[in-house]
Short mmCIF file of C-alpha atoms and ligand atoms in Angstrom, two decimals:
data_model
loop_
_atom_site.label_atom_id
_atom_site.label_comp_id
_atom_site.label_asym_id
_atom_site.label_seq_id
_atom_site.Cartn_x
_atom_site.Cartn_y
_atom_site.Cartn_z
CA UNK B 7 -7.39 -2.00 -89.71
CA UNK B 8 -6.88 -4.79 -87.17
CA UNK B 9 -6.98 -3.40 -83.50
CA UNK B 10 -3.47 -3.49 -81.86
CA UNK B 11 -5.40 -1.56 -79.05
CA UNK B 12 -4.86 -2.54 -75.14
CA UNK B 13 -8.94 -3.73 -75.42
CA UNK B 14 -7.08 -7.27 -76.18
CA UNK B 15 -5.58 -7.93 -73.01
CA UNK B 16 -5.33 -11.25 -72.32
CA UNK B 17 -1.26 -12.12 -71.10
CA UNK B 18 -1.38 -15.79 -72.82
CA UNK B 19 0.94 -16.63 -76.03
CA UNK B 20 -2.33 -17.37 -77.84
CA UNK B 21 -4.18 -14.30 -76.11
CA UNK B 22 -4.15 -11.65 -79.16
CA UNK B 23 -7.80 -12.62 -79.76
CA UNK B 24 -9.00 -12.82 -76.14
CA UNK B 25 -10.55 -9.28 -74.46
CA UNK B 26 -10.51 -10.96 -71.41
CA UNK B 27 -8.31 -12.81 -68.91
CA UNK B 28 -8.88 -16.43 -68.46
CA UNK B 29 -11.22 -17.61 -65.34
CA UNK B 30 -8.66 -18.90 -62.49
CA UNK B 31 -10.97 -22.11 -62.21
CA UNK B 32 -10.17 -22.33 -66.05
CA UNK B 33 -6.47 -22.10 -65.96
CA UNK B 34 -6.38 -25.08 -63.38
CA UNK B 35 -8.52 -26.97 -65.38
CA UNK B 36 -7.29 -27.33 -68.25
CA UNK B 37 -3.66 -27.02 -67.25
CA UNK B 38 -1.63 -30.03 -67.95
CA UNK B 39 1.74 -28.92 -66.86
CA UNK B 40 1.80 -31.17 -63.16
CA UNK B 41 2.30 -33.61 -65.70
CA UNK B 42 3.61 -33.08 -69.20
CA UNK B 43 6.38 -30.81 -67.83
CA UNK B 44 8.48 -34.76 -67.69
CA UNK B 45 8.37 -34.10 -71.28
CA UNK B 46 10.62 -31.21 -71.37
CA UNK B 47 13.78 -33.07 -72.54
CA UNK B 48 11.70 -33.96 -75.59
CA UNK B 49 10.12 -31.13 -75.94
CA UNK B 50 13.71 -29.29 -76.47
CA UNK B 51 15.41 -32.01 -78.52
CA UNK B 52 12.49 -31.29 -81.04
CA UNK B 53 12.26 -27.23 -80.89
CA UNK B 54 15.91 -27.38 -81.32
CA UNK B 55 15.79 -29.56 -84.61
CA UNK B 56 13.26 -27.20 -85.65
CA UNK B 57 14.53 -24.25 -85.28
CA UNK B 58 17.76 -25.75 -87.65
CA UNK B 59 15.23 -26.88 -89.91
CA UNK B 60 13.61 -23.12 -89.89
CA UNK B 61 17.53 -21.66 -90.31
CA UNK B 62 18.19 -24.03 -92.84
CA UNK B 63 15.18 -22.92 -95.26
CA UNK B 64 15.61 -19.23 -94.44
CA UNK B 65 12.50 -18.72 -91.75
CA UNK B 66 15.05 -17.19 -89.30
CA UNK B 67 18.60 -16.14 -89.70
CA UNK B 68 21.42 -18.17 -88.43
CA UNK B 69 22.27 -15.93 -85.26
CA UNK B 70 18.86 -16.45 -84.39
CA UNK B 71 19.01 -20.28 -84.67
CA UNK B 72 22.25 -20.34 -82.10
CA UNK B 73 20.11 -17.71 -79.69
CA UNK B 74 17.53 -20.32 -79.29
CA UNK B 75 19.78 -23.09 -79.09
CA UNK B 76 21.62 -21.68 -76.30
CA UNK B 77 18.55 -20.47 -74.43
CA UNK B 78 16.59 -23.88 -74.99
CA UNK B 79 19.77 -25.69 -73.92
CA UNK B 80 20.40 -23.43 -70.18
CA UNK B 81 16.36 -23.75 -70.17
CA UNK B 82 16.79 -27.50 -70.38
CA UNK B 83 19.71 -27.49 -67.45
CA UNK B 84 17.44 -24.91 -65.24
CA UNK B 85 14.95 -27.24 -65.44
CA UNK B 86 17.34 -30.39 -65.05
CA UNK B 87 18.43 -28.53 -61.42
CA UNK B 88 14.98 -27.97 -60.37
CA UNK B 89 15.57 -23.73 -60.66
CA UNK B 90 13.17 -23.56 -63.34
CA UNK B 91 9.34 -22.52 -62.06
CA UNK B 92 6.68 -23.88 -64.28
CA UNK B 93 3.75 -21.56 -64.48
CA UNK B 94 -0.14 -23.36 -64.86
CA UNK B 95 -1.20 -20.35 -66.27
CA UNK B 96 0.97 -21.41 -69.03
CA UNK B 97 -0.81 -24.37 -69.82
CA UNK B 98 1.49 -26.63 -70.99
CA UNK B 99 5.30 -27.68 -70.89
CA UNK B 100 5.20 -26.22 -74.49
CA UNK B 101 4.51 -22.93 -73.72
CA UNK B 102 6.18 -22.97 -70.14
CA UNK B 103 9.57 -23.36 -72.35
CA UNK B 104 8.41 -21.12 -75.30
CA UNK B 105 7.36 -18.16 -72.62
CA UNK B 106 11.21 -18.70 -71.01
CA UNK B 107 12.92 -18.76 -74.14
CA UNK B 108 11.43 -15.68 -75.13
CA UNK B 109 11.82 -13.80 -71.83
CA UNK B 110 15.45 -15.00 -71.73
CA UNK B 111 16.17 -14.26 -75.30
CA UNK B 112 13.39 -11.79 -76.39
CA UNK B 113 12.49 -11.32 -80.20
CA UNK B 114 14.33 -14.88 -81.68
CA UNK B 115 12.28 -16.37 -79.00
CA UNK B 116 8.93 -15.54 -80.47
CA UNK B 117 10.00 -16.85 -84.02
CA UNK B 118 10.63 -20.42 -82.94
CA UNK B 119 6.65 -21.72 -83.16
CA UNK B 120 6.63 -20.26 -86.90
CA UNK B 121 5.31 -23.29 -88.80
CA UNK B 122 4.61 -25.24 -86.09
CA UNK B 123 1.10 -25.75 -83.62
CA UNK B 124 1.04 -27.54 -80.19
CA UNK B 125 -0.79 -30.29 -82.01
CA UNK B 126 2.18 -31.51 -83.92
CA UNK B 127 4.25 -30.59 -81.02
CA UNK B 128 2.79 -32.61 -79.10
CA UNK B 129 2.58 -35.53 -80.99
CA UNK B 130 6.32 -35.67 -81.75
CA UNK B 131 7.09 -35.28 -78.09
CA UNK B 132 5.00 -38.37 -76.96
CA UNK B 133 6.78 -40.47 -79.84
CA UNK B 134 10.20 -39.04 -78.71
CA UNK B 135 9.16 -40.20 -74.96
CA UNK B 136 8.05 -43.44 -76.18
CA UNK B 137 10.65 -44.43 -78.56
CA UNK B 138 12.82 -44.25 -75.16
CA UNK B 139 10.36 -45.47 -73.05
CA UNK B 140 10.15 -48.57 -75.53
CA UNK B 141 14.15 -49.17 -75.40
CA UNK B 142 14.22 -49.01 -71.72
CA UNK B 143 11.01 -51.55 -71.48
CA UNK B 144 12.41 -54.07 -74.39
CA UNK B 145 16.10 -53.91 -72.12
CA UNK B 146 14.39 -54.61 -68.83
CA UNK B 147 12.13 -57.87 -70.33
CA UNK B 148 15.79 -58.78 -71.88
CA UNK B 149 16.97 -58.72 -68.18
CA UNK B 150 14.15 -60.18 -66.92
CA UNK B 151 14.22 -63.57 -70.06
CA UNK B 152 17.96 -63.89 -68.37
CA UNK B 153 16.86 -64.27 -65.34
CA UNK B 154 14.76 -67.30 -66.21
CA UNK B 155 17.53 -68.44 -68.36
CA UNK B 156 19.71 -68.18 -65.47
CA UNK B 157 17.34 -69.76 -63.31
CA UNK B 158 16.98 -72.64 -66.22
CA UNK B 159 20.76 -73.51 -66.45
CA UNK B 160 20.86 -73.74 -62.06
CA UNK B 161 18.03 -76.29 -61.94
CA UNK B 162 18.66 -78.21 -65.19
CA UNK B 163 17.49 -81.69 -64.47
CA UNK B 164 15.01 -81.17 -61.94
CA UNK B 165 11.32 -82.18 -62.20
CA UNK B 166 8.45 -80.57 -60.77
CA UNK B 167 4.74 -80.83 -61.24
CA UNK B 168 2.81 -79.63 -64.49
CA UNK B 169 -0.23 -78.83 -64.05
CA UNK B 170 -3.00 -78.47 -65.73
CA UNK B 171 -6.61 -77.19 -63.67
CA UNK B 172 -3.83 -76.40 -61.23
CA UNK B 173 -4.35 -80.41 -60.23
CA UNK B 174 -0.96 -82.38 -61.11
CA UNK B 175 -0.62 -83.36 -64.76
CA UNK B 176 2.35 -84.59 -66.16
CA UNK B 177 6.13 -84.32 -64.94
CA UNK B 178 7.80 -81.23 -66.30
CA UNK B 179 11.70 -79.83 -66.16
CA UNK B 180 11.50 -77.17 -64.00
CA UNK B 181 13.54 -75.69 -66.65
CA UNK B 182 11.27 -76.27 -69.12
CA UNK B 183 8.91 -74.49 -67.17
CA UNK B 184 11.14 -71.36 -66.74
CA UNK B 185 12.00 -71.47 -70.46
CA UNK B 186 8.11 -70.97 -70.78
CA UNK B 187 8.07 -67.65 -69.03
CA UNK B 188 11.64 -66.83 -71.51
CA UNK B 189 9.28 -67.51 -74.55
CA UNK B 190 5.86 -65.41 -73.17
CA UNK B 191 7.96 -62.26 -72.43
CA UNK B 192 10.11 -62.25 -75.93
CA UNK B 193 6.78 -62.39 -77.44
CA UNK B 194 6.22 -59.15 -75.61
CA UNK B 195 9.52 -57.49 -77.16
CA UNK B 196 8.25 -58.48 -80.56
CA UNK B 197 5.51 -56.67 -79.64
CA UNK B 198 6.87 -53.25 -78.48
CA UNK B 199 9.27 -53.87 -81.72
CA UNK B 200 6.55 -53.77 -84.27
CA UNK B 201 4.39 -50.54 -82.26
CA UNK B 202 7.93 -49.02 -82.42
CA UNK B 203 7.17 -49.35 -86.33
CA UNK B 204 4.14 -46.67 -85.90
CA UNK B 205 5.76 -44.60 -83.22
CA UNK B 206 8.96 -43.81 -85.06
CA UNK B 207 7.36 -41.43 -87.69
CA UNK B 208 7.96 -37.83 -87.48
CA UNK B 209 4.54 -35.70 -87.38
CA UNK B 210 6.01 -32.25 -87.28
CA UNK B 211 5.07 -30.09 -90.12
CA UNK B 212 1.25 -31.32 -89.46
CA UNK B 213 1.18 -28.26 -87.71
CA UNK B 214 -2.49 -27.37 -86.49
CA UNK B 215 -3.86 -30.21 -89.02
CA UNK B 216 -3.77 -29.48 -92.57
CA UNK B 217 -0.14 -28.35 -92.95
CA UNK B 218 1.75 -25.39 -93.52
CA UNK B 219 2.37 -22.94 -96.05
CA UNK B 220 5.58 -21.70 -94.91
CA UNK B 221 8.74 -23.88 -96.77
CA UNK B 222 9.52 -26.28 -94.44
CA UNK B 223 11.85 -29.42 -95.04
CA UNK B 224 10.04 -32.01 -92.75
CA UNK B 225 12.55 -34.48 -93.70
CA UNK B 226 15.59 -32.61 -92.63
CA UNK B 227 13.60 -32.98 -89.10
CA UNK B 228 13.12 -36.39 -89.62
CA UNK B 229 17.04 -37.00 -89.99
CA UNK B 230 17.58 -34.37 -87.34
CA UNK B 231 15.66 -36.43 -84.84
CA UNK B 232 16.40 -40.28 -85.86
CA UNK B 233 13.08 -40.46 -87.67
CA UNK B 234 13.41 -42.97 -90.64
CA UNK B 235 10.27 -41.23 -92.27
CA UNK B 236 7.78 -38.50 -91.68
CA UNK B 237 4.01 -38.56 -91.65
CA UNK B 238 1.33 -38.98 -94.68
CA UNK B 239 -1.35 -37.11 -93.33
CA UNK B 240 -1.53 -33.98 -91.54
CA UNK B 241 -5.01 -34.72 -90.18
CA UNK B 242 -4.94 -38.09 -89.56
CA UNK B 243 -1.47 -37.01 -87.10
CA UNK B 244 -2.62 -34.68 -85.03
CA UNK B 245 -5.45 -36.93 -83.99
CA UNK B 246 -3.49 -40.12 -83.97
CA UNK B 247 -2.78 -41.55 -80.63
CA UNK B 248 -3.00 -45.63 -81.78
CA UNK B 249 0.55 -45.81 -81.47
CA UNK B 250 0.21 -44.76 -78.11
CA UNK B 251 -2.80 -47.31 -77.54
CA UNK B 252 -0.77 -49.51 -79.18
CA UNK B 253 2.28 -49.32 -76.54
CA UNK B 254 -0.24 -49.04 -73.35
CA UNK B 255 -2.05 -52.26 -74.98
CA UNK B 256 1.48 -54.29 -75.13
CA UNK B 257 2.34 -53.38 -72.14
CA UNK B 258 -0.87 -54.11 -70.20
CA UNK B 259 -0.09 -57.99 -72.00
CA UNK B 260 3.59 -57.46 -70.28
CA UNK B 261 1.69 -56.82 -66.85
CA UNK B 262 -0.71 -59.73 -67.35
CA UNK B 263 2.26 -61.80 -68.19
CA UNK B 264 4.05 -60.92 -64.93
CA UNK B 265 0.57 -60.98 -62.76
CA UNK B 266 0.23 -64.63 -63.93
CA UNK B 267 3.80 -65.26 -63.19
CA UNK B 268 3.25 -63.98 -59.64
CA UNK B 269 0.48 -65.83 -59.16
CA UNK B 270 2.70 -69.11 -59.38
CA UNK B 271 5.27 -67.22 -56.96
CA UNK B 272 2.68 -66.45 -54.64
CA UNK B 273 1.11 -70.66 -54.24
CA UNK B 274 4.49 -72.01 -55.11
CA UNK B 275 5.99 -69.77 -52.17
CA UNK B 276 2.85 -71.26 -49.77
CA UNK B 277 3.17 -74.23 -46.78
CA UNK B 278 0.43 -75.81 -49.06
CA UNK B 279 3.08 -75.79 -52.18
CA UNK B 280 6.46 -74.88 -50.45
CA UNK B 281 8.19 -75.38 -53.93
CA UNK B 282 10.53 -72.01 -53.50
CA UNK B 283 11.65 -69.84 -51.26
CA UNK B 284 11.66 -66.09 -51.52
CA UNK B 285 14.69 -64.33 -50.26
CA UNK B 286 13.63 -62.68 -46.83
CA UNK B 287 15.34 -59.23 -48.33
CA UNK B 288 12.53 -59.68 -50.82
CA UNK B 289 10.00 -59.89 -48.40
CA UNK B 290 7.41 -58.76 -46.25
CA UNK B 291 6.76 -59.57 -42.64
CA UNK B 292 2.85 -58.86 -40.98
CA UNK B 293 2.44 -56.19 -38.08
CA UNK B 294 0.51 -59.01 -35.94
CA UNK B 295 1.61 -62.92 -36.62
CA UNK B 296 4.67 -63.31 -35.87
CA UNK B 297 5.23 -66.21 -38.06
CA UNK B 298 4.54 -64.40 -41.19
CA UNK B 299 6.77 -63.53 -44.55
CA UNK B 300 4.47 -62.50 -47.23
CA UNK B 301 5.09 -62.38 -50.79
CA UNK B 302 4.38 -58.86 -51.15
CA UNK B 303 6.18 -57.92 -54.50
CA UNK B 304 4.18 -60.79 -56.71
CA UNK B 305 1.05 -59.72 -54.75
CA UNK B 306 1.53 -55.85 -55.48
CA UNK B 307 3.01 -56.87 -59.25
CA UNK B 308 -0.82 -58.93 -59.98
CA UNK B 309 -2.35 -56.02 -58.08
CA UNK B 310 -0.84 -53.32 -60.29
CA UNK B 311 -2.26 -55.15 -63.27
CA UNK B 312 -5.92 -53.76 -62.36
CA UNK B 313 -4.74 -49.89 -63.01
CA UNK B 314 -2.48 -50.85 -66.31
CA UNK B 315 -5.41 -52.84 -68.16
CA UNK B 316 -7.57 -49.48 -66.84
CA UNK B 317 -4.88 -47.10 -68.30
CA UNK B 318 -5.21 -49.04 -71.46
CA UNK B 319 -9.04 -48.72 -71.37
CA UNK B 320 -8.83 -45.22 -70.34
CA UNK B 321 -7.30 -44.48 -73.30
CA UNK B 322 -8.69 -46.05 -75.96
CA UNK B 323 -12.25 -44.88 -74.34
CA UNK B 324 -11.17 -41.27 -74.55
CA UNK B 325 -10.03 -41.70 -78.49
CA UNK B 326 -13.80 -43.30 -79.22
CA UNK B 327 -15.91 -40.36 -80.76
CA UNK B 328 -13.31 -37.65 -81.18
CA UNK B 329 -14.14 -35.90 -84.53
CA UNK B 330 -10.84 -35.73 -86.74
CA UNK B 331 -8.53 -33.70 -85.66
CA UNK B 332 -6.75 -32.46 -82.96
CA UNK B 333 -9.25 -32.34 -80.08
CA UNK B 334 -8.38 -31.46 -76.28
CA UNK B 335 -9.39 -34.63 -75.03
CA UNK B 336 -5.98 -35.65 -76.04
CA UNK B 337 -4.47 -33.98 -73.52
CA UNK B 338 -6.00 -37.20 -71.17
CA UNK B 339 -3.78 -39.42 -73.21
CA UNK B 340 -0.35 -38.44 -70.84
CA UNK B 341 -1.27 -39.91 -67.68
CA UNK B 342 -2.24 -43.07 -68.49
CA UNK B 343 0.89 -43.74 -70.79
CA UNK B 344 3.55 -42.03 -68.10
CA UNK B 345 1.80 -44.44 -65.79
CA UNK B 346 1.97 -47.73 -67.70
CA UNK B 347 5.70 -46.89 -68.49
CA UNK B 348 6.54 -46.34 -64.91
CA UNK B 349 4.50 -49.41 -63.80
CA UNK B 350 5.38 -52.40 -66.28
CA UNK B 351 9.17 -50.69 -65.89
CA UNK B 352 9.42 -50.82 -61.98
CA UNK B 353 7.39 -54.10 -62.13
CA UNK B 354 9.73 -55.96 -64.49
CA UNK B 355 12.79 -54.48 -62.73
CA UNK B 356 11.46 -55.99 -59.53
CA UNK B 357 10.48 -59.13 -60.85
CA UNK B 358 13.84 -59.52 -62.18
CA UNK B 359 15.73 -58.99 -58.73
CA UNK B 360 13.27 -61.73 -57.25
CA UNK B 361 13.96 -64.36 -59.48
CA UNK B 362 17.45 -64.15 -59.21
CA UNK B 363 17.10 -64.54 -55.15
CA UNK B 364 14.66 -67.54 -55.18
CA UNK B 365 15.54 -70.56 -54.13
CA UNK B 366 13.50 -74.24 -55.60
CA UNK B 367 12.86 -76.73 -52.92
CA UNK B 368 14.32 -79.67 -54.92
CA UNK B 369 13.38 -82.06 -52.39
CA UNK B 370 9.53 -81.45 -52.00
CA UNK B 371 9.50 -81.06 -55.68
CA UNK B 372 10.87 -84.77 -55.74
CA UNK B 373 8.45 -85.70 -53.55
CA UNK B 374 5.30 -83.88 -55.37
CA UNK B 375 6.23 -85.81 -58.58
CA UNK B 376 5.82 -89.27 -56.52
CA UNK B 377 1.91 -88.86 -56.48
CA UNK B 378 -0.59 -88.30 -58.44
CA UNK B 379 -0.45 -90.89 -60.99
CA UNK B 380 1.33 -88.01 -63.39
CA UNK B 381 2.72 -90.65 -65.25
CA UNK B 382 -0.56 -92.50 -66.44
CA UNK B 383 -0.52 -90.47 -70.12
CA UNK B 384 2.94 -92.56 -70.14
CA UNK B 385 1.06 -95.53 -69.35
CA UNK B 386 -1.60 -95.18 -72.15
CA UNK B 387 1.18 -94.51 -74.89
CA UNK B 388 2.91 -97.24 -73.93
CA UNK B 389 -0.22 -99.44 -75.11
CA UNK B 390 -0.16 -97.16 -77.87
CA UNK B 391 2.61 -98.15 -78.58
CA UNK B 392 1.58 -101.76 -78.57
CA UNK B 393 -1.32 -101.03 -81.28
CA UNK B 394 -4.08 -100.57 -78.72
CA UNK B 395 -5.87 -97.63 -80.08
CA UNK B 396 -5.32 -94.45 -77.79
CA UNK B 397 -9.73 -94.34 -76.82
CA UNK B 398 -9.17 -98.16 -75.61
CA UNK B 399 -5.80 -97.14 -73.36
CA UNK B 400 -7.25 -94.83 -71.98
CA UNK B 401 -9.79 -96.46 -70.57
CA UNK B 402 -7.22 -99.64 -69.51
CA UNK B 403 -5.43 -96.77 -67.83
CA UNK B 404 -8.25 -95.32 -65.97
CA UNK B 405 -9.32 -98.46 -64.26
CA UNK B 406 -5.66 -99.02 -63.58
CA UNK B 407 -5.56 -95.76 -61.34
CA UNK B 408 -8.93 -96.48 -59.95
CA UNK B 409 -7.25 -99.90 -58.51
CA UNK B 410 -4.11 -97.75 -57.36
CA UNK B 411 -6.41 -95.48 -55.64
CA UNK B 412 -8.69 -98.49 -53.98
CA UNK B 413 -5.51 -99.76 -52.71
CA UNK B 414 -3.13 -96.80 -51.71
CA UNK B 415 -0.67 -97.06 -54.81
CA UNK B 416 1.17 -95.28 -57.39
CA UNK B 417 1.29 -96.90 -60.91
CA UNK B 418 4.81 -97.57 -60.58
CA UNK B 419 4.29 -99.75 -57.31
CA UNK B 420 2.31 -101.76 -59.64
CA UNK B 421 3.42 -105.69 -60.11
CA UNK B 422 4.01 -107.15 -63.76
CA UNK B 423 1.22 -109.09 -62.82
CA UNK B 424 -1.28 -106.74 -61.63
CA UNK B 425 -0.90 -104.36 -64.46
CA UNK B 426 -1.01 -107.44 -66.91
CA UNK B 427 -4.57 -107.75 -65.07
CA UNK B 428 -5.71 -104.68 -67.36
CA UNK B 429 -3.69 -105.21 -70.50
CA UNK B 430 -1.96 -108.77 -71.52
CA UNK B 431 0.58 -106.58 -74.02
CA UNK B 432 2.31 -105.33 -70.94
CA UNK B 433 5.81 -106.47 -69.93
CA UNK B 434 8.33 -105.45 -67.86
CA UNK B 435 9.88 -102.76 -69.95
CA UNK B 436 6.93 -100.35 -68.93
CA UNK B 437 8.63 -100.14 -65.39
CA UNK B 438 11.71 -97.82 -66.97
CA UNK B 439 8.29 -95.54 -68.04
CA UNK B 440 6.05 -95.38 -65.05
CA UNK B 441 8.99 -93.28 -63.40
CA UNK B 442 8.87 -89.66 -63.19
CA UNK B 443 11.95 -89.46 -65.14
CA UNK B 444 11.21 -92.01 -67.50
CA UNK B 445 8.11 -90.07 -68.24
CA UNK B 446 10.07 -86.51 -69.05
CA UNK B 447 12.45 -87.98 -70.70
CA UNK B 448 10.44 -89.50 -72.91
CA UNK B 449 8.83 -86.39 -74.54
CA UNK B 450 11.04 -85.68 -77.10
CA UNK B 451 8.78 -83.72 -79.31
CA UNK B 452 10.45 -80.43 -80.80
CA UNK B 453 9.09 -78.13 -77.39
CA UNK B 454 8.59 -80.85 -75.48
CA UNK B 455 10.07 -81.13 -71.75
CA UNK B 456 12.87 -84.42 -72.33
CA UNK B 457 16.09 -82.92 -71.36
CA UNK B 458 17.56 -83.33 -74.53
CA UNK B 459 14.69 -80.91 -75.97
CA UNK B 460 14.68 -78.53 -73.22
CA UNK B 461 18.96 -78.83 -73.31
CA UNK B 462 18.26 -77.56 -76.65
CA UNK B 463 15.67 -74.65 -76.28
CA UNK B 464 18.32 -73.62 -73.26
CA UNK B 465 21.67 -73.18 -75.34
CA UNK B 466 19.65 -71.32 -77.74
CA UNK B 467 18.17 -68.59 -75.93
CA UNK B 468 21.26 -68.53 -74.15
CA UNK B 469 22.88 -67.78 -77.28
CA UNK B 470 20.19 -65.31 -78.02
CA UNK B 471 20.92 -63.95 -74.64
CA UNK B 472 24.49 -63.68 -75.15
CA UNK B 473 24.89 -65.88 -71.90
CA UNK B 474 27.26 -68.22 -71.07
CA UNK B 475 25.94 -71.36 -70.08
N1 LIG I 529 -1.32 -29.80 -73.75
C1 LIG I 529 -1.86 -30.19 -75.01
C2 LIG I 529 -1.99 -31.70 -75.09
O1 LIG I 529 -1.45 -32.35 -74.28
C3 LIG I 529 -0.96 -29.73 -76.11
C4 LIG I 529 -1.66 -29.44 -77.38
C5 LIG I 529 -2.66 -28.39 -77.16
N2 LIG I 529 -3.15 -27.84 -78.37
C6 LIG I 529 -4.13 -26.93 -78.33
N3 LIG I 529 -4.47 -26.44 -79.45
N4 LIG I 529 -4.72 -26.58 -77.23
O2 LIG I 529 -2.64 -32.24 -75.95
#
């Protein structure tokens, strides 16, 4: 006869087994509530779904569906108001919510976890969190690839630097340059995209981790909750966090993306560079010089890249050498994700704002592109041009700058006669070349930086963008 006696005492949901109460120490160990309880929304959408799904096939009666409805939904609103008191004893946001359903509706309460475990629970409330978390983050690098579209159309026909070694290189379209950053970050939608492939699979029905006997209909759940499938294998789900490495991994990318990007903001924004100016609202003054405004948000954006690439090794470290399934070490998995979200989203956000308050310097850019012999490559394909083979130029064109250099000249203060000195081929139609426009405009190569290529690459993202030029 199994022992309904008080010698089982323990007051938790799962206690029936336990004879005694749980060490205090315990309890705020293992509780997780300080942080899953932001998954409460989630966690109701899906116990709601479920308990229509357990109506539907018969598990409870219809009056009991509505009674946990209604209780889940004034849960959800006590909670929303900041009334509700989460309990660690309780673990979990789970069991916070199932212990307050069943004390504010009593016996339909305690027939809402039938067919179900924490362990699918779980798993469809992170995927519910980060199929929204990936809609917000895919919006906000849309917002942030029209700010640099923005920033493209305003400055269309000025030239900077390129660099390459971060010495000058070749003349660029400062466009072109901001169209680079509007290519790197819709790579990182793709990205979030395709994980949003493995996310949006519904796991419940795993239940603990080799199903459930009970007749459930996993894909009425799956419609319920906007899933366009359910999962293979109960075993493999419960245990499954890649999609969640898989989301912390694109978005560490995202953060690397925007460190490098301040990185540029923070030289360009320099005395030494002076090629833009930061808003002052978007700055940061110094508690002892006087003279200073610091670039504090691109500093603070490359800073915050250190704790996203360690949430993303956090986690995948924690998934090496768990046994299949479901083991509590997956509990570890929360903070690191709620903290990338929250990071790459108030980092991109940010950025955003910046960009569309900064200012280029289109004079000392002018000036920057006078030295530094960035047109020699322009030089050597000019004798290309003129069948010497590119090895040979090259070499004309070195000892060409070494001259400039001996003397205090640029290549385009060069006479006919001079540069005839190192090649006989040239005449005076190089001169249209040596300048700093000549030289842009003369890369016309699909991706190149001519204006009429980067004109090109502009109208279409703008049309992408749905912006109007
Ligand atoms: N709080 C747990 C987690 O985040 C929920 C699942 C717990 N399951 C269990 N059998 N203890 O992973």
């Amino acid at each position: 006869m199994p022992d309904s006696s008080s010698k089982y005492s323990s007051s938790k949901l799962w206690g029936g087994r336990f004879s005694e109460q749980t060490a205090a120490s315990v309890e705020a160990f293992t509780a997780s509530i300080h942080f899953d309880a932001r998954l409460y929304r989630h966690d109701i959408t899906g116990s709601m779904a479920h308990a229509k799904m357990l109506a539907r096939q018969g598990l409870i009666t219809g009056e009991e569906r509505d009674q946990i409805i209604k209780g889940l939904d004034s849960i959800g609103k006590e909670i929303e108001s900041g009334a509700f008191v989460f309990r660690p004893e309780l673990e979990d946001i789970h069991m916070n919510i199932e212990k307050a359903l069943i004390e504010k509706i009593g016996p339909a309460g305690e027939k809402l976890h039938t067919a179900r475990s924490r362990n699918d629970q779980i798993s469809l409330d992170i995927r519910l969190y980060l199929r929204e978390e990936t809609y917000r983050i895919t919006d906000l690098l849309t917002g942030l690839q029209k700010s640099f579209v923005r920033t493209a159309r305003k400055y269309l026909g000025a030239i900077m630097p390129g660099y390459t070694h971060l010495q000058r290189a070749q003349p660029v379209l400062v466009s072109h340059h901001m169209l680079a950053y509007y290519e790197m970050f819709g790579r990182d939608k793709e990205r979030l995209f395709d994980c949003l492939k493995r996310i949006n699979i519904m796991p419940l029905g795993s239940a603990a981790l080799a199903g459930t006997g009970l007749p459930v209909d996993r894909d009425f759940v799956a419609r319920e909750l906007d899933f366009p499938a359910i999962t293979a294998n109960s075993m493999d789900k419960v245990g499954d966090r890649d999609f969640a490495v898989e989301f912390v991994s694109a978005c560490t990318l995202i953060q690397i993306h925007l460190s490098r990007l301040s990185e540029e903001l923070v030289l360009w924004s320099s005395d030494e560079f002076s090629f833009v100016n930061l808003a002052d609202s978007y700055c940061t003054g110094s508690s002892i010089m006087p003279q200073k405004k610091n670039p504090d948000i691109p500093e603070l954006i490359r800073g915050k890249s250190g704790r996203v690439t360690g949430n993303l090794i956090s986690l995948i470290t924690m998934l090496k050498g768990l046994p299949l399934t479901y083991n509590r070490d997956l509990q570890e998995d929360k903070e690191p994700i709620f903290d990338t979200a929250d990071t790459v989203s108030h980092s991109l956000a940010i950025m955003a704002e910046l960009l569309d308050n900064l200012e280029f310097n289109l004079e000392i850019l002018q000036n920057r592109v006078k030295t530094g012999f960035m047109t020699a490559t322009d030089l050597a394909d000019y004798l290309v041009l003129k069948q010497i083979p590119f090895r040979k130029a090259h070499s004309i064109v070195g000892r060409a700058v070494a001259h400039c250099l001996d003397n205090g000249k640029d290549l385009s203060e060069l006479t006919l006669d001079e540069l005839k000195g190192f090649s006989s081929v040239i005449e005076d139609d190089i001169f249209s070349l040596l300048t700093v426009k000549g030289s842009v405009d003369s890369r016309q190569s699909a991706g190149g930086t001519s204006i009429k290529s980067v004109k090109q690459a502009l109208s279409e993202a703008e049309k992408i963008l749905e912006l109007k030029p």
